[in-house]
mmCIF file of N, CA and C in Angstrom:
data_model
loop_
_atom_site.group_PDB
_atom_site.id
_atom_site.type_symbol
_atom_site.label_atom_id
_atom_site.label_comp_id
_atom_site.label_asym_id
_atom_site.label_seq_id
_atom_site.Cartn_x
_atom_site.Cartn_y
_atom_site.Cartn_z
ATOM 1 N N MET A 1 0.834 -1.203 0.000
ATOM 2 C CA MET A 1 0.000 0.000 0.000
ATOM 3 C C MET A 1 0.871 1.257 0.000
ATOM 4 N N LYS A 2 1.849 1.295 0.890
ATOM 5 C CA LYS A 2 2.670 2.494 1.036
ATOM 6 C C LYS A 2 3.427 2.821 -0.242
ATOM 7 N N ASN A 3 3.934 1.808 -0.929
ATOM 8 C CA ASN A 3 4.700 2.050 -2.144
ATOM 9 C C ASN A 3 3.835 2.692 -3.222
ATOM 10 N N ARG A 4 2.586 2.278 -3.287
ATOM 11 C CA ARG A 4 1.680 2.800 -4.305
ATOM 12 C C ARG A 4 1.414 4.284 -4.107
ATOM 13 N N VAL A 5 1.350 4.697 -2.854
ATOM 14 C CA VAL A 5 0.985 6.083 -2.541
ATOM 15 C C VAL A 5 1.914 7.084 -3.232
ATOM 16 N N PHE A 6 3.177 6.727 -3.380
ATOM 17 C CA PHE A 6 4.146 7.649 -3.984
ATOM 18 C C PHE A 6 3.814 7.984 -5.436
ATOM 19 N N PHE A 7 3.163 7.078 -6.131
ATOM 20 C CA PHE A 7 2.877 7.295 -7.545
ATOM 21 C C PHE A 7 1.605 8.113 -7.764
ATOM 22 N N LEU A 8 0.857 8.336 -6.698
ATOM 23 C CA LEU A 8 -0.416 9.061 -6.837
ATOM 24 C C LEU A 8 -0.201 10.562 -6.762
ATOM 25 N N LYS A 9 -1.112 11.294 -7.364
ATOM 26 C CA LYS A 9 -1.079 12.757 -7.247
ATOM 27 C C LYS A 9 -1.443 13.126 -5.815
ATOM 28 N N LYS A 10 -1.151 14.366 -5.454
ATOM 29 C CA LYS A 10 -1.365 14.780 -4.065
ATOM 30 C C LYS A 10 -2.793 14.565 -3.585
ATOM 31 N N ASN A 11 -3.773 14.988 -4.369
ATOM 32 C CA ASN A 11 -5.163 14.844 -3.903
ATOM 33 C C ASN A 11 -5.600 13.383 -3.848
ATOM 34 N N GLU A 12 -5.085 12.578 -4.763
ATOM 35 C CA GLU A 12 -5.401 11.145 -4.731
ATOM 36 C C GLU A 12 -4.779 10.513 -3.491
ATOM 37 N N ARG A 13 -3.568 10.965 -3.162
ATOM 38 C CA ARG A 13 -2.871 10.446 -1.991
ATOM 39 C C ARG A 13 -3.691 10.768 -0.734
ATOM 40 N N ALA A 14 -4.218 11.986 -0.677
ATOM 41 C CA ALA A 14 -5.046 12.402 0.468
ATOM 42 C C ALA A 14 -6.281 11.512 0.568
ATOM 43 N N GLU A 15 -6.889 11.213 -0.582
ATOM 44 C CA GLU A 15 -8.071 10.348 -0.576
ATOM 45 C C GLU A 15 -7.728 8.961 -0.045
ATOM 46 N N MET A 16 -6.594 8.424 -0.477
ATOM 47 C CA MET A 16 -6.152 7.110 -0.009
ATOM 48 C C MET A 16 -5.991 7.125 1.502
ATOM 49 N N ASN A 17 -5.313 8.163 2.000
ATOM 50 C CA ASN A 17 -5.087 8.260 3.440
ATOM 51 C C ASN A 17 -6.410 8.324 4.190
ATOM 52 N N ASN A 18 -7.360 9.071 3.648
ATOM 53 C CA ASN A 18 -8.669 9.159 4.281
ATOM 54 C C ASN A 18 -9.348 7.800 4.348
ATOM 55 N N LYS A 19 -9.268 7.061 3.255
ATOM 56 C CA LYS A 19 -9.885 5.733 3.226
ATOM 57 C C LYS A 19 -9.238 4.839 4.278
ATOM 58 N N ILE A 20 -7.904 4.868 4.331
ATOM 59 C CA ILE A 20 -7.179 4.030 5.292
ATOM 60 C C ILE A 20 -7.573 4.415 6.707
ATOM 61 N N LEU A 21 -7.624 5.721 6.979
ATOM 62 C CA LEU A 21 -8.006 6.198 8.312
ATOM 63 C C LEU A 21 -9.416 5.747 8.666
ATOM 64 N N LYS A 22 -10.331 5.884 7.716
ATOM 65 C CA LYS A 22 -11.718 5.488 7.972
ATOM 66 C C LYS A 22 -11.801 4.013 8.305
ATOM 67 N N ILE A 23 -11.063 3.199 7.544
ATOM 68 C CA ILE A 23 -11.090 1.759 7.776
ATOM 69 C C ILE A 23 -10.509 1.447 9.158
ATOM 70 N N LYS A 24 -9.388 2.115 9.506
ATOM 71 C CA LYS A 24 -8.779 1.897 10.822
ATOM 72 C C LYS A 24 -9.743 2.258 11.934
ATOM 73 N N LYS A 25 -10.404 3.429 11.795
ATOM 74 C CA LYS A 25 -11.370 3.865 12.802
ATOM 75 C C LYS A 25 -12.491 2.854 12.904
ATOM 76 N N PHE A 26 -12.948 2.387 11.748
ATOM 77 C CA PHE A 26 -14.061 1.451 11.752
ATOM 78 C C PHE A 26 -13.663 0.137 12.405
ATOM 79 N N LYS A 27 -12.430 -0.313 12.154
ATOM 80 C CA LYS A 27 -11.964 -1.556 12.778
ATOM 81 C C LYS A 27 -11.957 -1.417 14.291
ATOM 82 N N LYS A 28 -11.551 -0.229 14.776
ATOM 83 C CA LYS A 28 -11.563 0.013 16.213
ATOM 84 C C LYS A 28 -12.971 -0.132 16.759
ATOM 85 N N ILE A 29 -13.928 0.455 16.045
ATOM 86 C CA ILE A 29 -15.326 0.386 16.487
ATOM 87 C C ILE A 29 -15.796 -1.063 16.490
ATOM 88 N N VAL A 30 -15.466 -1.778 15.425
ATOM 89 C CA VAL A 30 -15.874 -3.181 15.313
ATOM 90 C C VAL A 30 -15.290 -3.993 16.472
ATOM 91 N N ASN A 31 -14.018 -3.739 16.801
ATOM 92 C CA ASN A 31 -13.399 -4.458 17.900
ATOM 93 C C ASN A 31 -14.088 -4.159 19.221
ATOM 94 N N LYS A 32 -14.456 -2.882 19.428
ATOM 95 C CA LYS A 32 -15.175 -2.508 20.642
ATOM 96 C C LYS A 32 -16.487 -3.271 20.720
ATOM 97 N N ILE A 33 -17.160 -3.358 19.581
ATOM 98 C CA ILE A 33 -18.453 -4.047 19.540
ATOM 99 C C ILE A 33 -18.261 -5.525 19.866
ATOM 100 N N LYS A 34 -17.232 -6.118 19.309
ATOM 101 C CA LYS A 34 -16.977 -7.540 19.559
ATOM 102 C C LYS A 34 -16.745 -7.791 21.043
ATOM 103 N N LYS A 35 -16.021 -6.876 21.692
ATOM 104 C CA LYS A 35 -15.714 -7.038 23.112
ATOM 105 C C LYS A 35 -16.925 -6.764 23.990
ATOM 106 N N ASN A 36 -17.767 -5.845 23.538
ATOM 107 C CA ASN A 36 -18.881 -5.400 24.376
ATOM 108 C C ASN A 36 -20.182 -6.083 23.947
ATOM 109 N N LYS A 37 -20.613 -7.086 24.702
ATOM 110 C CA LYS A 37 -21.791 -7.876 24.326
ATOM 111 C C LYS A 37 -23.077 -7.058 24.340
ATOM 112 N N ILE A 38 -23.201 -6.158 25.309
ATOM 113 C CA ILE A 38 -24.418 -5.346 25.411
ATOM 114 C C ILE A 38 -24.552 -4.480 24.160
ATOM 115 N N LEU A 39 -23.448 -3.834 23.801
ATOM 116 C CA LEU A 39 -23.422 -2.996 22.599
ATOM 117 C C LEU A 39 -23.778 -3.837 21.372
ATOM 118 N N LYS A 40 -23.191 -5.014 21.306
ATOM 119 C CA LYS A 40 -23.411 -5.903 20.169
ATOM 120 C C LYS A 40 -24.898 -6.225 20.035
ATOM 121 N N ASN A 41 -25.536 -6.559 21.151
ATOM 122 C CA ASN A 41 -26.954 -6.902 21.120
ATOM 123 C C ASN A 41 -27.804 -5.717 20.682
ATOM 124 N N LYS A 42 -27.449 -4.524 21.156
ATOM 125 C CA LYS A 42 -28.195 -3.323 20.762
ATOM 126 C C LYS A 42 -28.115 -3.137 19.258
ATOM 127 N N ILE A 43 -26.923 -3.330 18.717
ATOM 128 C CA ILE A 43 -26.730 -3.127 17.282
ATOM 129 C C ILE A 43 -27.449 -4.204 16.479
ATOM 130 N N LEU A 44 -27.446 -5.419 16.978
ATOM 131 C CA LEU A 44 -28.148 -6.484 16.270
ATOM 132 C C LEU A 44 -29.651 -6.204 16.244
ATOM 133 N N LYS A 45 -30.146 -5.581 17.316
ATOM 134 C CA LYS A 45 -31.570 -5.236 17.357
ATOM 135 C C LYS A 45 -31.875 -4.089 16.401
ATOM 136 N N ASN A 46 -30.901 -3.206 16.225
ATOM 137 C CA ASN A 46 -31.094 -2.053 15.354
ATOM 138 C C ASN A 46 -30.711 -2.438 13.916
ATOM 139 N N LYS A 47 -31.712 -2.755 13.112
ATOM 140 C CA LYS A 47 -31.462 -3.300 11.772
ATOM 141 C C LYS A 47 -30.728 -2.341 10.849
ATOM 142 N N ILE A 48 -31.020 -1.058 10.952
ATOM 143 C CA ILE A 48 -30.382 -0.080 10.061
ATOM 144 C C ILE A 48 -28.884 -0.046 10.339
ATOM 145 N N LEU A 49 -28.534 0.045 11.613
ATOM 146 C CA LEU A 49 -27.126 0.062 12.006
ATOM 147 C C LEU A 49 -26.447 -1.220 11.551
ATOM 148 N N LYS A 50 -27.135 -2.321 11.719
ATOM 149 C CA LYS A 50 -26.592 -3.623 11.351
ATOM 150 C C LYS A 50 -26.226 -3.652 9.870
ATOM 151 N N LYS A 51 -27.129 -3.132 9.027
ATOM 152 C CA LYS A 51 -26.871 -3.110 7.585
ATOM 153 C C LYS A 51 -25.636 -2.282 7.273
ATOM 154 N N LYS A 52 -25.533 -1.114 7.912
ATOM 155 C CA LYS A 52 -24.386 -0.236 7.671
ATOM 156 C C LYS A 52 -23.101 -0.950 8.030
ATOM 157 N N ILE A 53 -23.114 -1.629 9.165
ATOM 158 C CA ILE A 53 -21.900 -2.315 9.618
ATOM 159 C C ILE A 53 -21.545 -3.450 8.662
ATOM 160 N N LYS A 54 -22.536 -4.194 8.221
ATOM 161 C CA LYS A 54 -22.260 -5.289 7.289
ATOM 162 C C LYS A 54 -21.627 -4.771 6.011
ATOM 163 N N LYS A 55 -22.160 -3.647 5.494
ATOM 164 C CA LYS A 55 -21.604 -3.061 4.268
ATOM 165 C C LYS A 55 -20.154 -2.680 4.482
ATOM 166 N N ARG A 56 -19.880 -2.043 5.616
ATOM 167 C CA ARG A 56 -18.530 -1.569 5.881
ATOM 168 C C ARG A 56 -17.552 -2.720 6.085
ATOM 169 N N LEU A 57 -18.018 -3.807 6.669
ATOM 170 C CA LEU A 57 -17.135 -4.927 6.970
ATOM 171 C C LEU A 57 -16.615 -5.600 5.708
ATOM 172 N N LYS A 58 -17.325 -5.438 4.598
ATOM 173 C CA LYS A 58 -16.898 -6.073 3.348
ATOM 174 C C LYS A 58 -15.664 -5.416 2.762
ATOM 175 N N ILE A 59 -15.355 -4.204 3.189
ATOM 176 C CA ILE A 59 -14.198 -3.470 2.655
ATOM 177 C C ILE A 59 -12.919 -4.248 2.962
#
């Protein structure tokens, strides 16, 4: 990943970094959910949130 970034234009590089940051942040959230059973159950009950998380997890 890092090697590729050098070949991108500045704005493309910024977009890549944003995507990576978003994924990292999301992984943190997912890990919190995995650890926290109460939170997990709330999210499973909330279908809209569940769909969003499923979509994001495919990345």
